[in-house]
Short mmCIF file of C-alpha atoms in Angstrom, two decimals:
data_model
loop_
_atom_site.label_atom_id
_atom_site.label_comp_id
_atom_site.label_asym_id
_atom_site.label_seq_id
_atom_site.Cartn_x
_atom_site.Cartn_y
_atom_site.Cartn_z
CA UNK A 290 -247.34 -109.32 200.13
CA UNK A 291 -245.20 -106.19 199.54
CA UNK A 292 -246.98 -103.12 198.16
CA UNK A 293 -245.76 -102.55 194.51
CA UNK A 294 -246.29 -98.79 194.83
CA UNK A 295 -243.92 -98.39 197.81
CA UNK A 296 -240.60 -96.67 197.27
CA UNK A 297 -238.28 -99.46 198.20
CA UNK A 298 -234.98 -100.56 196.70
CA UNK A 299 -236.56 -103.88 195.74
CA UNK A 300 -239.45 -102.26 193.90
CA UNK A 301 -237.05 -99.87 192.13
CA UNK A 302 -235.00 -102.83 190.93
CA UNK A 303 -238.13 -104.57 189.67
CA UNK A 304 -239.22 -101.42 187.82
CA UNK A 305 -235.76 -101.10 186.13
CA UNK A 306 -236.08 -104.66 184.83
CA UNK A 307 -239.67 -104.08 183.66
CA UNK A 308 -241.22 -106.49 186.12
CA UNK A 309 -243.20 -103.75 187.84
CA UNK A 310 -244.77 -100.90 185.85
CA UNK A 311 -243.40 -97.38 186.30
CA UNK A 312 -245.17 -95.17 188.75
CA UNK A 313 -247.52 -92.68 187.05
CA UNK A 314 -245.77 -89.52 185.98
CA UNK A 315 -242.32 -91.10 186.32
CA UNK A 316 -239.76 -90.96 183.45
CA UNK A 317 -237.55 -93.99 182.85
CA UNK A 318 -233.78 -93.69 182.20
CA UNK A 319 -234.24 -94.83 178.56
CA UNK A 320 -236.97 -92.19 178.03
CA UNK A 321 -234.75 -89.54 179.52
CA UNK A 322 -231.83 -90.51 177.24
CA UNK A 323 -234.12 -90.46 174.22
CA UNK A 324 -235.45 -86.97 175.02
CA UNK A 325 -231.90 -85.60 175.55
CA UNK A 326 -230.73 -87.12 172.25
CA UNK A 327 -233.66 -85.64 170.35
CA UNK A 328 -233.05 -82.15 171.83
CA UNK A 329 -229.36 -82.28 170.93
CA UNK A 330 -230.15 -83.48 167.38
CA UNK A 331 -232.60 -80.55 166.80
CA UNK A 332 -230.00 -78.06 167.99
CA UNK A 333 -227.16 -79.43 165.93
CA UNK A 334 -229.29 -79.44 162.75
CA UNK A 335 -230.05 -75.76 163.25
CA UNK A 336 -233.67 -76.21 164.27
CA UNK A 337 -233.20 -75.37 167.96
CA UNK A 338 -236.89 -75.96 168.60
CA UNK A 339 -238.74 -78.25 170.90
CA UNK A 340 -241.81 -78.57 168.74
CA UNK A 341 -241.99 -80.81 165.71
CA UNK A 342 -242.84 -79.19 162.34
CA UNK A 343 -246.28 -80.75 162.30
CA UNK A 344 -247.04 -79.22 165.71
CA UNK A 345 -246.12 -75.68 164.74
CA UNK A 346 -248.50 -72.90 163.83
CA UNK A 347 -248.22 -71.01 160.53
CA UNK A 348 -246.61 -68.02 162.32
CA UNK A 349 -244.05 -70.28 164.01
CA UNK A 350 -243.19 -71.90 160.66
CA UNK A 351 -242.80 -68.50 158.96
CA UNK A 352 -240.54 -67.30 161.78
CA UNK A 353 -238.41 -70.45 161.37
CA UNK A 354 -238.19 -69.90 157.62
CA UNK A 355 -237.07 -66.32 158.15
CA UNK A 356 -234.32 -67.45 160.54
CA UNK A 357 -233.21 -70.12 158.03
CA UNK A 358 -233.23 -67.61 155.14
CA UNK A 359 -231.17 -65.18 157.20
CA UNK A 360 -228.66 -67.91 158.00
CA UNK A 361 -228.39 -68.93 154.32
CA UNK A 362 -227.98 -65.30 153.21
CA UNK A 363 -225.24 -64.74 155.79
CA UNK A 364 -223.44 -67.83 154.67
CA UNK A 365 -223.70 -66.74 151.03
CA UNK A 366 -222.46 -63.22 151.90
CA UNK A 367 -219.42 -64.65 153.72
CA UNK A 368 -218.71 -66.87 150.74
CA UNK A 369 -218.90 -63.96 148.29
CA UNK A 370 -216.63 -61.80 150.51
CA UNK A 371 -214.07 -64.64 150.50
CA UNK A 372 -214.29 -64.91 146.69
CA UNK A 373 -213.92 -61.15 146.19
CA UNK A 374 -210.90 -61.04 148.54
CA UNK A 375 -209.33 -63.91 146.57
CA UNK A 376 -209.82 -62.02 143.29
CA UNK A 377 -208.48 -58.79 144.77
CA UNK A 378 -205.36 -60.55 145.95
CA UNK A 379 -204.80 -61.96 142.45
CA UNK A 380 -205.58 -58.61 140.78
CA UNK A 381 -202.12 -57.16 141.08
CA UNK A 382 -201.42 -56.06 137.51
CA UNK A 383 -203.83 -53.87 135.49
CA UNK A 384 -201.43 -52.29 132.96
CA UNK A 385 -199.01 -53.17 130.15
CA UNK A 386 -195.40 -53.19 131.37
CA UNK A 387 -192.44 -52.59 129.07
CA UNK A 388 -189.65 -55.13 129.48
CA UNK A 389 -186.19 -55.74 128.03
CA UNK A 390 -184.39 -58.99 127.31
CA UNK A 391 -182.85 -58.88 130.80
CA UNK A 392 -186.33 -58.73 132.36
CA UNK A 393 -187.66 -61.68 130.38
CA UNK A 394 -186.71 -64.46 132.82
CA UNK A 395 -188.12 -62.68 135.91
CA UNK A 396 -191.26 -61.30 134.24
CA UNK A 397 -192.17 -64.40 132.18
CA UNK A 398 -190.48 -67.58 133.47
CA UNK A 399 -190.76 -66.49 137.09
CA UNK A 400 -194.16 -64.86 136.80
CA UNK A 401 -195.55 -67.16 139.53
CA UNK A 402 -197.86 -70.10 139.97
CA UNK A 403 -201.28 -69.72 138.30
CA UNK A 404 -200.27 -66.50 136.45
CA UNK A 405 -201.04 -66.04 132.73
CA UNK A 406 -198.64 -63.82 130.84
CA UNK A 407 -199.35 -62.00 127.56
CA UNK A 408 -196.24 -60.67 125.83
CA UNK A 409 -196.50 -58.36 122.80
CA UNK A 410 -193.51 -57.90 120.54
CA UNK A 411 -193.86 -54.73 118.50
CA UNK A 412 -192.01 -51.88 116.75
CA UNK A 413 -192.66 -48.16 116.90
CA UNK A 414 -190.25 -46.79 114.29
CA UNK A 415 -189.99 -46.94 110.53
CA UNK A 416 -189.19 -48.59 108.09
CA UNK A 417 -191.39 -51.33 109.63
CA UNK A 418 -194.63 -51.47 107.65
CA UNK A 419 -196.62 -53.09 110.46
CA UNK A 420 -196.30 -50.20 112.91
CA UNK A 421 -199.96 -49.07 112.66
CA UNK A 422 -201.19 -52.56 113.58
CA UNK A 423 -198.59 -52.83 116.41
CA UNK A 424 -199.85 -49.50 117.73
CA UNK A 425 -203.47 -50.67 117.52
CA UNK A 426 -202.70 -53.92 119.37
CA UNK A 427 -200.87 -51.96 122.09
CA UNK A 428 -203.92 -49.72 122.56
CA UNK A 429 -206.24 -52.76 122.82
CA UNK A 430 -203.89 -54.53 125.26
CA UNK A 431 -203.95 -51.45 127.53
CA UNK A 432 -207.70 -51.68 127.67
CA UNK A 433 -207.69 -55.43 128.27
CA UNK A 434 -205.02 -55.13 131.00
CA UNK A 435 -207.39 -52.91 132.99
CA UNK A 436 -210.27 -55.25 132.36
CA UNK A 437 -208.34 -58.39 133.36
CA UNK A 438 -205.97 -57.36 136.17
CA UNK A 439 -205.25 -60.95 137.15
CA UNK A 440 -203.33 -61.46 133.84
CA UNK A 441 -199.85 -60.01 133.42
CA UNK A 442 -199.61 -57.97 130.21
CA UNK A 443 -196.12 -57.17 128.86
CA UNK A 444 -194.68 -55.55 125.75
CA UNK A 445 -191.23 -55.26 124.32
CA UNK A 446 -189.64 -53.84 121.17
CA UNK A 447 -189.13 -56.97 119.12
CA UNK A 448 -185.36 -56.55 118.39
CA UNK A 449 -184.73 -55.52 121.98
CA UNK A 450 -186.22 -58.71 123.29
CA UNK A 451 -185.14 -60.99 120.44
CA UNK A 452 -182.21 -59.76 118.28
CA UNK A 453 -182.91 -59.78 114.53
CA UNK A 454 -186.56 -60.71 114.98
CA UNK A 455 -188.19 -60.29 111.51
CA UNK A 456 -190.49 -57.28 111.08
CA UNK A 457 -192.84 -59.43 108.91
CA UNK A 458 -193.75 -61.36 112.01
CA UNK A 459 -195.05 -58.30 113.76
CA UNK A 460 -197.16 -57.85 115.67
CA UNK A 461 -196.48 -61.02 117.69
CA UNK A 462 -198.24 -62.07 120.88
CA UNK A 463 -196.91 -64.90 123.01
CA UNK A 464 -199.19 -66.40 125.70
CA UNK A 465 -197.43 -68.14 128.64
CA UNK A 466 -198.68 -70.05 131.64
CA UNK A 467 -196.25 -71.19 134.33
CA UNK A 468 -193.21 -70.95 131.99
CA UNK A 469 -194.89 -72.83 129.10
CA UNK A 470 -195.90 -71.09 125.89
CA UNK A 471 -199.57 -71.93 125.32
CA UNK A 472 -200.29 -69.85 122.19
CA UNK A 473 -198.71 -67.46 119.71
CA UNK A 474 -200.24 -64.99 117.23
CA UNK A 475 -197.67 -64.10 114.60
CA UNK A 476 -198.00 -61.51 111.81
CA UNK A 477 -200.82 -59.32 110.55
CA UNK A 478 -202.96 -62.17 109.17
CA UNK A 479 -203.30 -63.66 112.68
CA UNK A 480 -205.21 -60.51 113.73
CA UNK A 481 -207.14 -59.87 110.55
CA UNK A 482 -205.12 -56.74 109.75
CA UNK A 483 -206.26 -53.23 110.73
CA UNK A 484 -209.87 -54.38 110.88
CA UNK A 485 -209.11 -55.90 114.29
CA UNK A 486 -211.53 -54.96 117.08
CA UNK A 487 -210.77 -55.02 120.79
CA UNK A 488 -213.44 -57.67 121.52
CA UNK A 489 -211.92 -59.85 118.85
CA UNK A 490 -208.54 -59.64 120.53
CA UNK A 491 -210.21 -60.38 123.85
CA UNK A 492 -211.84 -63.49 122.36
CA UNK A 493 -208.47 -64.64 120.95
CA UNK A 494 -206.83 -64.32 124.33
CA UNK A 495 -209.72 -66.05 126.00
CA UNK A 496 -209.52 -69.02 123.63
CA UNK A 497 -205.85 -69.26 124.53
CA UNK A 498 -206.79 -69.29 128.22
CA UNK A 499 -205.14 -66.03 129.16
CA UNK A 500 -208.36 -64.22 130.25
CA UNK A 501 -211.86 -65.22 131.37
CA UNK A 502 -214.18 -63.39 129.05
CA UNK A 503 -217.92 -62.89 129.41
CA UNK A 504 -218.33 -62.97 125.61
CA UNK A 505 -220.51 -65.84 124.60
CA UNK A 506 -219.78 -65.93 120.86
CA UNK A 507 -216.87 -65.18 118.58
CA UNK A 508 -217.32 -61.46 117.76
CA UNK A 509 -215.53 -61.92 114.45
CA UNK A 510 -218.62 -63.62 113.08
CA UNK A 511 -220.85 -60.71 114.09
CA UNK A 512 -218.49 -58.16 112.60
CA UNK A 513 -218.30 -60.05 109.30
CA UNK A 514 -222.10 -59.91 109.06
CA UNK A 515 -222.10 -56.19 109.91
CA UNK A 516 -219.34 -55.52 107.33
CA UNK A 517 -221.33 -57.45 104.70
CA UNK A 518 -224.50 -55.50 105.43
CA UNK A 519 -222.62 -52.20 105.35
CA UNK A 520 -220.98 -53.13 102.06
CA UNK A 521 -224.30 -54.16 100.56
CA UNK A 522 -225.91 -50.90 101.68
CA UNK A 523 -223.12 -48.83 100.16
CA UNK A 524 -223.45 -50.70 96.87
CA UNK A 525 -227.23 -50.09 96.85
CA UNK A 526 -226.73 -46.35 97.55
CA UNK A 527 -224.11 -46.17 94.83
CA UNK A 528 -226.41 -47.84 92.26
CA UNK A 529 -229.25 -45.45 93.19
CA UNK A 530 -226.93 -42.50 92.71
CA UNK A 531 -225.79 -43.74 89.32
CA UNK A 532 -229.39 -44.27 88.32
CA UNK A 533 -230.34 -40.72 89.27
CA UNK A 534 -227.48 -39.39 87.15
CA UNK A 535 -228.64 -41.41 84.12
CA UNK A 536 -232.24 -40.11 84.55
CA UNK A 537 -230.99 -36.52 84.59
CA UNK A 538 -229.19 -37.12 81.32
#
């Protein structure tokens, strides 16, 4: 009878078919393939370790966590850099540009894909009664243009841009996006008159979609409450003063 432990071609064939047991310390082809696949899988999943988690010491686990945290932080940093670069590329405005009727098509209709445009029609000379509010809006728009450089802010003397445009409609703000008018604010009442605040104008433009504000609530509500409290305080002080005068008499 042939010795099953001998290294012969016949015995090797029997071992491959599972008829004879493998020699002690020998690795089968299937076992070798399995080990290679497990190693590759660990490396591709970022583990790059031979040990299983349950076989690691606390120090080894902490070291692995540190490497994973560093990888996540690096990935986040690269993502933030890409986002900042994207914003910087889009931030190409930052001021309020004066335009004429001839500039309208290029500056508004051909502003570009994804560009919001805010156009303010105003007047700066008498006898227009709305000049103070037009001046105030221009001041606020200059501040907002610096704050939101991705939005194109424009201004034009009303009758220069639109002949015979009525003064009673001033100030007027048109909001455009990709050639379409999305919103318009026409006349003093649309702004609340000279009581207008810059954060209120920011909120109005944000509601129209022209800017991305960090304001969480409509500031006009807050200002109304403050105005009411101030008015009530003044009335109380006035009543106290009148009472003091009556006591002196």
